[in-house]
Amino acid sequence: MSAVLPTDTPPEDHHAVAERPPSAEVHPIGLAIAVGVGVAVWLVPTPEGLQPNAWHLLAIFLATIVGIIIKAAPMGALSVVAIALCAGTQVLAPGEPGESMSLALSGFSNSTIWLIVSAFFVSRAVITSGLGTRMALCFVRLFGKSTLGLAYGLGLTDLALSPFIPSNTARAGGIVYPITKSICLSSGSDPNDPSTFRRIGSYLALTGYNMNLAVSVVFFTGAAPNAMAAKFAANDNVSITWGGWFLAAAVPAMVGVLLVPLVVYAMNKPELTKTPEAPAAAARDLAALGPMRRSEWVTLGVFLLMIVLWIFGGRLVSATAVAFLGLGILLLTSALTWKDMKSEKAAWDTLVWFSALVMMGTQLNELGFVGWFGDNVGSWVEGLNMGTLGTFALLTILYALAHYMFASGTAHTAAMFTVFFSVGLALGLPGVPLAVFLGAIPTIFGCLTHYGNGPAPIYYGSGYVDLGLWWKVGGVLGALYVLIWLCIGIPWWMLLGLW
């Protein structure tokens, strides 16, 4: 196993197609479908109880979501077009072009969005300083004597990085997966060799992906849908802080983290169960890295400071201010450079699409669409007379199954969270547990398919796991998550006084 040193470029993907010319970013057929959906909804007569501009905003929103799902164009490009349409058609403030423009850009002033963007910038310091690689190798050295131990070690690396790197795709692609691939190859497990790919690679690839999803919902900043859900919940006066998310999610989420490697082990047992050479190889790689450099110490210190302030400083300083404070320290100490920030494309991309989606979701609520739709769906669910527990289970299971339609946790959250959350509140369900579970579902239920979340192409593209096994394991894990969050989560929330 060789050390995977931090770089400014993503790991090589041997299964990736050749880079397309810029013009190929836009797919005319997909774009036509998205536009067709928007036009069709726009032309439908406004339902009774709604204002026409609320219905027309829904048309723009649905066209954007459909375009994102079928990848008609880059998410950022579609978001820019959506902002332009919201401002140009004045659906946000009819007859007031200036106010329409202000509202269309309102997402860019959202503090939650800047918390996530700042975390992206800070995550660059983790990778470029080498701290992320060092942490991963330390976990391998501690837990790597068996294949099961390796799975837990790599998963704990992901967990330790998740509060500071809000992109689970960045954690997987930039740190955890390269080391996983190195371990597999050094153990003689080649994805291109039918006689060896199940030796260790199939198990670690499948576990690595699902552990990435499981750890992403432990912390508020573990994945973008967590913060997006909290922002939407705030529109209904349900407040979820960084510490509040951790308190509500920690127990059911960590049970999932602990069980994932065992479930995958039972369904896809590796041929090589002992890896006595892995800790020694990790130790050699750590020795090659040498002692911790100044940039690593600074980055580690900043992270510890941010965690302490996020947990205990909520009454003194906002979570976003803490992120900016950490970012400022990293910049002034040169642990992170302005050039690094400018090159962090994922952060700027997130700023654009997150702002647009949050803006449209918020305005759909402000203009009354969410309340109108929630009343209608709520009446149907209420007629089933399932009680509080039954209603909570029904709404969350339907929401989880909907992820088969999505290739992005963010798109799932943007499209459906507000509606399901509002229906749940109208039916008397507790706000914080509902918001946290609905916020976690678009990430953890990425397990269902080989396209369900950002890291999926990385691990599935490794060639170690066939499609049938991927979906089979994903289905079992999905059922397991439902049981965990309903059977363990609800008693935990009752104990906390949240239910």
Coordinates of C-alpha atoms in Angstrom, one line a residue:
M1 CA 0.0 0.0 0.0
S2 CA 1.5 3.3 -1.0
A3 CA 0.7 6.7 0.6
V4 CA -1.9 8.7 -1.1
L5 CA -0.6 12.3 -0.9
P6 CA -3.0 15.2 -1.1
T7 CA -3.3 16.9 -4.4
D8 CA -5.4 19.6 -6.0
T9 CA -6.9 17.2 -8.5
P10 CA -9.5 14.5 -8.0
P11 CA -8.3 10.8 -8.0
E12 CA -8.0 9.2 -11.4
D13 CA -11.1 7.4 -12.5
H14 CA -10.2 4.7 -15.0
H15 CA -13.9 4.3 -15.8
A16 CA -14.5 8.0 -16.6
V17 CA -15.3 8.9 -20.2
A18 CA -13.2 11.4 -22.1
E19 CA -13.8 14.9 -21.2
R20 CA -16.6 16.4 -23.3
P21 CA -16.3 19.8 -25.0
P22 CA -18.1 22.6 -23.1
S23 CA -21.0 22.5 -25.5
A24 CA -21.7 18.9 -24.5
E25 CA -22.5 20.1 -20.9
V26 CA -26.0 21.0 -22.2
H27 CA -28.1 18.1 -23.5
P28 CA -30.8 19.4 -25.8
I29 CA -33.2 16.5 -25.4
G30 CA -33.0 16.7 -21.6
L31 CA -33.3 20.5 -21.6
A32 CA -36.4 20.2 -23.9
I33 CA -38.0 17.8 -21.4
A34 CA -37.4 20.1 -18.5
V35 CA -38.7 23.1 -20.4
G36 CA -41.7 21.0 -21.5
V37 CA -42.5 20.2 -17.9
G38 CA -42.3 23.8 -16.8
V39 CA -44.4 25.1 -19.7
A40 CA -47.1 22.4 -19.2
V41 CA -47.4 23.2 -15.5
W42 CA -47.4 27.0 -16.2
L43 CA -50.3 26.6 -18.7
V44 CA -52.5 24.5 -16.3
P45 CA -55.2 26.7 -14.8
T46 CA -54.3 27.8 -11.3
P47 CA -56.0 25.6 -8.7
E48 CA -58.5 27.1 -6.4
G49 CA -56.9 28.5 -3.3
L50 CA -53.6 29.6 -4.9
Q51 CA -52.4 32.8 -6.5
P52 CA -51.3 32.5 -10.1
N53 CA -47.7 33.6 -9.3
A54 CA -47.4 30.9 -6.7
W55 CA -48.4 28.3 -9.4
H56 CA -46.1 29.8 -12.0
L57 CA -43.2 29.7 -9.5
L58 CA -43.9 26.0 -9.0
A59 CA -43.6 25.6 -12.8
I60 CA -40.1 27.1 -12.8
F61 CA -39.1 25.1 -9.7
L62 CA -40.3 21.8 -11.2
A63 CA -38.6 22.5 -14.5
T64 CA -35.3 23.2 -12.6
I65 CA -35.6 20.0 -10.5
V66 CA -36.4 17.8 -13.6
G67 CA -33.4 19.4 -15.4
I68 CA -31.2 18.5 -12.4
I69 CA -32.5 15.0 -12.1
I70 CA -32.0 14.1 -15.8
K71 CA -28.8 16.2 -16.0
A72 CA -30.0 18.4 -18.8
A73 CA -27.3 20.9 -17.9
P74 CA -24.9 21.6 -15.0
M75 CA -26.8 22.2 -11.8
G76 CA -25.2 25.7 -11.4
A77 CA -26.2 26.7 -15.0
L78 CA -29.8 25.5 -14.4
S79 CA -29.9 27.5 -11.2
V80 CA -28.7 30.7 -12.9
V81 CA -31.5 30.3 -15.4
A82 CA -34.0 29.7 -12.7
I83 CA -32.9 32.9 -10.9
A84 CA -33.2 34.8 -14.1
L85 CA -36.7 33.4 -14.8
C86 CA -37.9 34.2 -11.3
A87 CA -36.7 37.8 -11.6
G88 CA -37.8 38.3 -15.2
T89 CA -41.3 36.8 -14.9
Q90 CA -41.8 38.6 -11.6
V91 CA -43.5 35.6 -10.1
L92 CA -42.0 36.5 -6.7
A93 CA -43.4 40.0 -6.6
P94 CA -45.8 40.7 -9.5
G95 CA -45.6 44.3 -10.9
E96 CA -42.4 45.0 -8.9
P97 CA -39.3 44.3 -11.0
G98 CA -36.9 45.6 -8.4
E99 CA -38.4 43.6 -5.6
S100 CA -38.5 40.5 -7.8
M101 CA -34.8 40.8 -8.5
S102 CA -34.0 41.3 -4.8
L103 CA -36.0 38.2 -3.8
A104 CA -34.5 36.2 -6.6
L105 CA -31.0 36.9 -5.2
S106 CA -32.1 36.5 -1.5
G107 CA -30.6 33.0 -1.3
F108 CA -27.1 34.5 -1.5
S109 CA -27.5 36.2 1.8
N110 CA -28.6 33.0 3.6
S111 CA -26.2 32.3 6.5
T112 CA -26.7 28.5 6.3
I113 CA -25.5 28.5 2.7
W114 CA -22.4 30.4 3.7
L115 CA -21.8 27.9 6.5
I116 CA -21.6 25.1 4.0
V117 CA -19.5 27.2 1.5
S118 CA -17.1 28.1 4.2
A119 CA -16.8 24.5 5.2
F120 CA -15.9 23.6 1.6
F121 CA -13.0 26.2 1.7
V122 CA -11.8 24.8 5.1
S123 CA -11.9 21.3 3.7
R124 CA -9.3 22.3 1.1
A125 CA -6.9 22.8 4.0
V126 CA -7.5 19.2 5.2
I127 CA -6.6 17.8 1.9
T128 CA -3.7 20.1 0.9
S129 CA -2.0 20.0 4.3
G130 CA -2.0 16.2 4.3
L131 CA -4.0 16.0 7.5
G132 CA -6.8 14.0 6.0
T133 CA -4.4 11.4 4.5
R134 CA -2.5 11.2 7.9
M135 CA -5.8 10.6 9.7
A136 CA -6.8 7.8 7.3
L137 CA -3.5 6.0 7.6
C138 CA -3.7 6.3 11.4
F139 CA -7.0 4.6 11.4
V140 CA -5.8 1.8 9.1
R141 CA -2.8 1.2 11.4
L142 CA -5.1 0.9 14.4
F143 CA -7.9 -1.2 12.9
G144 CA -6.4 -2.8 9.8
K145 CA -5.5 -6.3 11.0
S146 CA -8.7 -7.7 9.5
T147 CA -10.9 -6.8 6.5
L148 CA -13.7 -5.9 8.8
G149 CA -11.4 -3.7 10.9
L150 CA -10.2 -2.0 7.7
A151 CA -13.9 -1.2 6.9
Y152 CA -14.4 0.4 10.3
G153 CA -11.1 2.2 10.1
L154 CA -11.9 3.8 6.8
G155 CA -15.4 4.6 8.0
L156 CA -14.1 6.3 11.1
T157 CA -11.8 8.4 9.0
D158 CA -14.8 9.5 7.0
L159 CA -16.7 10.2 10.3
A160 CA -13.8 12.2 11.8
L161 CA -13.6 14.4 8.6
S162 CA -17.4 14.8 8.2
P163 CA -17.8 17.8 10.5
F164 CA -15.3 19.8 8.4
I165 CA -15.8 18.6 4.9
P166 CA -19.5 19.0 4.0
S167 CA -19.2 17.3 0.7
N168 CA -19.3 13.5 1.2
T169 CA -18.2 13.2 -2.4
A170 CA -15.1 15.2 -1.7
R171 CA -14.3 13.1 1.4
A172 CA -14.8 9.9 -0.6
G173 CA -13.0 10.9 -3.8
G174 CA -10.3 13.0 -2.3
I175 CA -9.2 11.0 0.7
V176 CA -11.0 7.7 1.6
Y177 CA -11.4 6.1 -1.8
P178 CA -7.8 6.5 -3.0
I179 CA -6.5 4.8 0.2
T180 CA -9.2 2.1 -0.1
K181 CA -8.1 1.4 -3.7
S182 CA -4.5 1.3 -2.7
I183 CA -5.3 -1.3 0.0
C184 CA -7.3 -3.4 -2.4
L185 CA -4.5 -3.5 -5.1
S186 CA -1.8 -4.1 -2.6
S187 CA -3.8 -7.1 -1.2
G188 CA -4.0 -8.6 -4.7
S189 CA -7.6 -7.6 -5.4
D190 CA -7.8 -6.4 -9.0
P191 CA -11.2 -5.2 -10.3
N192 CA -10.2 -6.3 -13.8
D193 CA -9.4 -9.9 -12.6
P194 CA -12.5 -12.0 -12.0
S195 CA -10.5 -14.4 -9.8
T196 CA -9.4 -11.7 -7.4
F197 CA -11.9 -8.8 -7.3
R198 CA -13.9 -10.5 -4.5
R199 CA -10.8 -11.1 -2.5
I200 CA -11.2 -7.8 -0.6
G201 CA -12.1 -5.1 -3.1
S202 CA -15.8 -5.9 -3.5
Y203 CA -16.4 -5.8 0.3
L204 CA -14.4 -2.6 0.9
A205 CA -15.9 -0.8 -2.1
L206 CA -19.5 -1.6 -1.1
T207 CA -18.8 -0.8 2.6
G208 CA -16.9 2.3 1.8
Y209 CA -19.8 3.8 -0.1
N210 CA -22.5 2.9 2.5
M211 CA -20.3 4.0 5.4
N212 CA -19.8 7.3 3.7
L213 CA -23.6 7.8 3.6
A214 CA -24.1 6.6 7.1
V215 CA -21.5 8.9 8.7
S216 CA -22.8 11.9 6.7
V217 CA -25.9 12.4 8.8
V218 CA -24.2 12.3 12.2
F219 CA -23.1 15.9 12.1
F220 CA -25.0 19.0 10.8
T221 CA -22.1 19.8 8.4
G222 CA -21.7 16.2 7.2
A223 CA -23.6 16.6 4.0
A224 CA -25.4 19.5 2.2
P225 CA -29.0 18.1 2.6
N226 CA -28.7 18.3 6.4
A227 CA -28.2 22.1 6.3
M228 CA -30.8 22.5 3.6
A229 CA -33.4 20.6 5.6
A230 CA -32.6 22.8 8.6
K231 CA -33.1 25.9 6.6
F232 CA -36.4 24.8 5.2
A233 CA -37.5 23.7 8.7
A234 CA -36.7 27.2 9.9
N235 CA -39.3 28.6 7.5
D236 CA -41.9 26.8 9.7
N237 CA -40.3 28.1 12.9
V238 CA -38.5 24.8 13.7
S239 CA -35.0 25.7 14.7
I240 CA -32.1 23.2 14.5
T241 CA -28.7 24.2 15.6
W242 CA -25.4 22.4 14.9
G243 CA -25.5 20.9 18.4
G244 CA -29.2 20.3 18.2
W245 CA -28.8 18.2 15.0
F246 CA -26.0 16.1 16.6
L247 CA -28.0 15.5 19.7
A248 CA -31.1 14.3 17.8
A249 CA -29.2 12.3 15.1
A250 CA -26.3 10.9 16.9
V251 CA -27.8 7.7 18.4
P252 CA -29.8 6.4 15.4
A253 CA -27.1 7.5 13.0
M254 CA -24.3 5.9 14.9
V255 CA -26.2 2.6 15.2
G256 CA -26.4 2.7 11.4
V257 CA -22.6 3.4 11.2
L258 CA -21.8 0.4 13.4
L259 CA -24.1 -2.0 11.6
V260 CA -23.3 -1.2 8.0
P261 CA -20.0 -3.1 7.8
L262 CA -21.6 -6.1 9.6
V263 CA -24.5 -6.3 7.2
V264 CA -22.4 -6.0 4.1
Y265 CA -20.0 -8.6 5.6
A266 CA -22.9 -11.0 6.0
M267 CA -24.2 -10.4 2.5
N268 CA -20.8 -10.1 0.7
K269 CA -18.2 -11.7 2.8
P270 CA -14.6 -11.1 1.5
E271 CA -12.4 -14.0 0.6
L272 CA -9.6 -12.4 2.5
T273 CA -10.7 -11.8 6.1
K274 CA -7.3 -11.2 7.7
T275 CA -5.0 -8.3 6.5
P276 CA -2.0 -8.4 8.9
E277 CA 0.1 -6.5 6.4
A278 CA -2.1 -3.4 6.2
P279 CA -1.1 -1.9 9.6
A280 CA 2.5 -2.3 8.8
A281 CA 2.1 -0.7 5.3
A282 CA 0.1 2.2 6.9
A283 CA 2.9 2.6 9.4
R284 CA 5.5 2.8 6.6
D285 CA 3.4 5.4 4.8
L286 CA 3.1 7.4 7.9
A287 CA 6.8 7.3 8.4
A288 CA 7.2 8.5 4.8
L289 CA 5.0 11.4 5.6
G290 CA 7.3 12.4 8.4
P291 CA 6.3 14.5 11.5
M292 CA 3.2 16.7 11.3
R293 CA 3.9 19.9 9.5
R294 CA 3.0 23.3 10.7
S295 CA 0.1 23.5 8.3
E296 CA -1.3 20.3 9.7
W297 CA -1.1 21.5 13.3
V298 CA -2.8 24.8 12.4
T299 CA -5.5 23.0 10.5
L300 CA -6.1 20.5 13.4
G301 CA -6.2 23.4 15.9
V302 CA -8.7 25.3 13.9
F303 CA -10.9 22.3 13.6
L304 CA -10.9 21.7 17.3
L305 CA -11.7 25.3 18.0
M306 CA -14.6 25.2 15.5
I307 CA -16.0 22.1 17.1
V308 CA -15.9 23.6 20.6
L309 CA -17.6 26.8 19.4
W310 CA -20.2 24.9 17.4
I311 CA -21.1 22.8 20.4
F312 CA -20.8 25.3 23.3
G313 CA -20.8 28.8 21.7
G314 CA -24.2 28.9 20.2
R315 CA -25.4 31.7 22.4
L316 CA -22.3 33.8 21.8
V317 CA -21.7 33.4 18.1
S318 CA -23.5 31.8 15.1
A319 CA -22.4 28.7 13.4
T320 CA -21.6 30.6 10.2
A321 CA -19.5 33.1 12.1
V322 CA -17.5 30.2 13.6
A323 CA -16.9 28.9 10.1
F324 CA -15.7 32.3 8.9
L325 CA -13.5 32.6 12.0
G326 CA -11.8 29.3 11.2
L327 CA -11.5 30.2 7.6
G328 CA -9.9 33.5 8.5
I329 CA -7.3 31.9 10.8
L330 CA -6.4 29.4 8.1
L331 CA -5.9 32.2 5.6
L332 CA -3.8 34.4 7.9
T333 CA -1.6 31.5 8.9
S334 CA -1.2 30.4 5.3
A335 CA -2.5 27.0 6.1
L336 CA -4.9 27.9 3.3
T337 CA -4.2 30.4 0.6
W338 CA -6.5 32.7 -1.4
K339 CA -5.4 30.8 -4.5
D340 CA -6.7 27.6 -2.9
M341 CA -10.1 29.3 -2.2
K342 CA -10.4 30.6 -5.8
S343 CA -9.7 27.1 -7.1
E344 CA -12.3 25.4 -4.9
K345 CA -14.8 25.1 -7.7
A346 CA -17.2 22.9 -5.7
A347 CA -17.7 25.7 -3.1
W348 CA -18.6 28.4 -5.7
D349 CA -20.8 25.9 -7.5
T350 CA -22.6 25.0 -4.3
L351 CA -23.1 28.7 -3.5
V352 CA -25.0 29.2 -6.8
W353 CA -27.2 26.1 -6.9
F354 CA -27.9 26.1 -3.2
S355 CA -28.9 29.7 -3.2
A356 CA -31.3 29.2 -6.1
L357 CA -32.9 26.1 -4.7
V358 CA -33.3 27.5 -1.2
M359 CA -34.7 30.8 -2.6
M360 CA -37.4 29.0 -4.6
G361 CA -38.2 26.6 -1.8
T362 CA -38.6 29.5 0.6
Q363 CA -40.7 31.6 -1.8
L364 CA -43.0 28.6 -2.5
N365 CA -43.7 28.6 1.2
E366 CA -44.0 32.4 1.4
L367 CA -46.5 32.5 -1.5
G368 CA -48.7 29.8 0.1
F369 CA -48.1 26.9 -2.2
V370 CA -46.6 24.6 0.5
G371 CA -49.4 25.3 2.9
W372 CA -52.0 24.7 0.2
F373 CA -50.5 21.4 -0.9
G374 CA -49.8 20.3 2.6
D375 CA -53.5 20.9 3.6
N376 CA -54.6 18.7 0.7
V377 CA -52.2 15.8 1.4
G378 CA -52.6 16.2 5.1
S379 CA -56.4 15.7 4.7
W380 CA -55.8 12.4 2.9
V381 CA -53.3 11.1 5.4
E382 CA -55.4 12.2 8.3
G383 CA -58.3 10.2 6.9
L384 CA -56.3 7.1 7.3
N385 CA -56.4 7.4 11.1
M386 CA -53.0 5.9 11.6
G387 CA -52.1 7.8 14.8
T388 CA -48.9 9.8 15.4
L389 CA -46.4 6.8 15.1
G390 CA -48.1 5.4 12.1
T391 CA -48.3 8.7 10.3
F392 CA -44.6 9.4 11.1
A393 CA -43.7 6.0 9.7
L394 CA -45.9 6.4 6.6
L395 CA -44.5 9.8 5.6
T396 CA -40.9 9.0 6.2
I397 CA -41.1 5.6 4.3
L398 CA -42.8 7.3 1.3
Y399 CA -40.2 10.0 1.4
A400 CA -37.4 7.4 1.5
L401 CA -38.8 5.3 -1.4
A402 CA -38.9 8.5 -3.5
H403 CA -35.1 8.5 -3.6
Y404 CA -35.2 5.9 -6.3
M405 CA -36.1 8.8 -8.6
F406 CA -33.1 10.9 -7.6
A407 CA -29.4 10.9 -8.3
S408 CA -28.8 13.7 -5.7
G409 CA -29.6 14.1 -2.1
T410 CA -29.8 17.8 -2.6
A411 CA -32.3 17.5 -5.4
H412 CA -34.4 15.2 -3.3
T413 CA -34.4 17.6 -0.4
A414 CA -35.2 20.6 -2.6
A415 CA -38.0 18.9 -4.4
M416 CA -39.8 17.2 -1.5
F417 CA -38.7 18.2 2.0
T418 CA -40.8 21.3 2.4
V419 CA -44.0 19.5 1.4
F420 CA -43.5 16.4 3.5
F421 CA -42.4 18.5 6.5
S422 CA -45.3 20.8 6.3
V423 CA -47.8 17.9 6.0
G424 CA -46.2 16.3 9.1
L425 CA -46.4 19.5 11.1
A426 CA -50.1 19.9 10.1
L427 CA -50.8 16.4 11.4
G428 CA -49.2 17.1 14.7
L429 CA -45.8 15.4 14.3
P430 CA -42.9 16.7 16.4
G431 CA -40.9 19.2 14.4
V432 CA -37.2 18.5 15.3
P433 CA -37.4 14.6 14.9
L434 CA -39.3 15.0 11.7
A435 CA -36.9 17.6 10.3
V436 CA -33.8 15.6 11.2
F437 CA -35.1 12.3 9.8
L438 CA -36.4 13.9 6.6
G439 CA -33.1 15.7 6.4
A440 CA -31.1 12.5 6.7
I441 CA -33.1 10.3 4.4
P442 CA -31.9 11.8 1.0
T443 CA -28.3 11.0 2.1
I444 CA -28.6 7.6 3.8
F445 CA -31.0 6.3 1.2
G446 CA -28.5 6.9 -1.5
C447 CA -27.8 3.2 -0.6
L448 CA -30.7 2.1 -2.8
T449 CA -29.1 2.6 -6.2
H450 CA -25.8 2.9 -7.9
Y451 CA -26.6 6.5 -8.8
G452 CA -28.3 7.6 -5.6
N453 CA -25.5 10.0 -4.3
G454 CA -22.3 11.7 -5.3
P455 CA -19.8 9.0 -4.2
A456 CA -21.8 6.3 -6.0
P457 CA -20.0 6.7 -9.4
I458 CA -16.7 6.6 -7.6
Y459 CA -17.2 3.3 -5.8
Y460 CA -19.4 1.6 -8.3
G461 CA -17.1 2.8 -11.1
S462 CA -14.2 1.0 -9.4
G463 CA -15.5 -2.2 -11.0
Y464 CA -15.5 -4.2 -7.8
V465 CA -19.3 -4.6 -7.3
D466 CA -21.8 -5.9 -9.8
L467 CA -25.2 -4.0 -10.2
G468 CA -27.4 -6.8 -8.8
L469 CA -25.4 -7.1 -5.5
W470 CA -25.3 -3.3 -5.2
W471 CA -29.1 -3.0 -5.3
K472 CA -29.7 -6.0 -3.2
V473 CA -27.4 -4.8 -0.4
G474 CA -28.9 -1.3 -0.7
G475 CA -32.4 -2.6 -0.3
V476 CA -31.5 -4.4 2.9
L477 CA -29.7 -1.4 4.3
G478 CA -32.7 0.8 3.4
A479 CA -35.0 -1.4 5.4
L480 CA -32.5 -1.5 8.2
Y481 CA -32.4 2.3 8.4
V482 CA -36.2 2.5 8.6
L483 CA -36.1 0.1 11.6
I484 CA -33.3 1.9 13.3
W485 CA -34.7 5.4 13.0
L486 CA -38.2 4.3 14.0
C487 CA -37.4 1.7 16.7
I488 CA -34.4 3.4 18.2
G489 CA -34.7 7.0 17.1
I490 CA -38.2 7.6 18.5
P491 CA -37.4 6.3 22.0
W492 CA -34.3 8.4 21.9
W493 CA -36.2 11.5 21.0
M494 CA -38.8 10.7 23.7
L495 CA -35.9 10.5 26.2
L496 CA -34.6 13.9 25.1
G497 CA -38.1 15.4 25.3
L498 CA -38.3 16.1 21.6
W499 CA -41.2 13.7 21.0

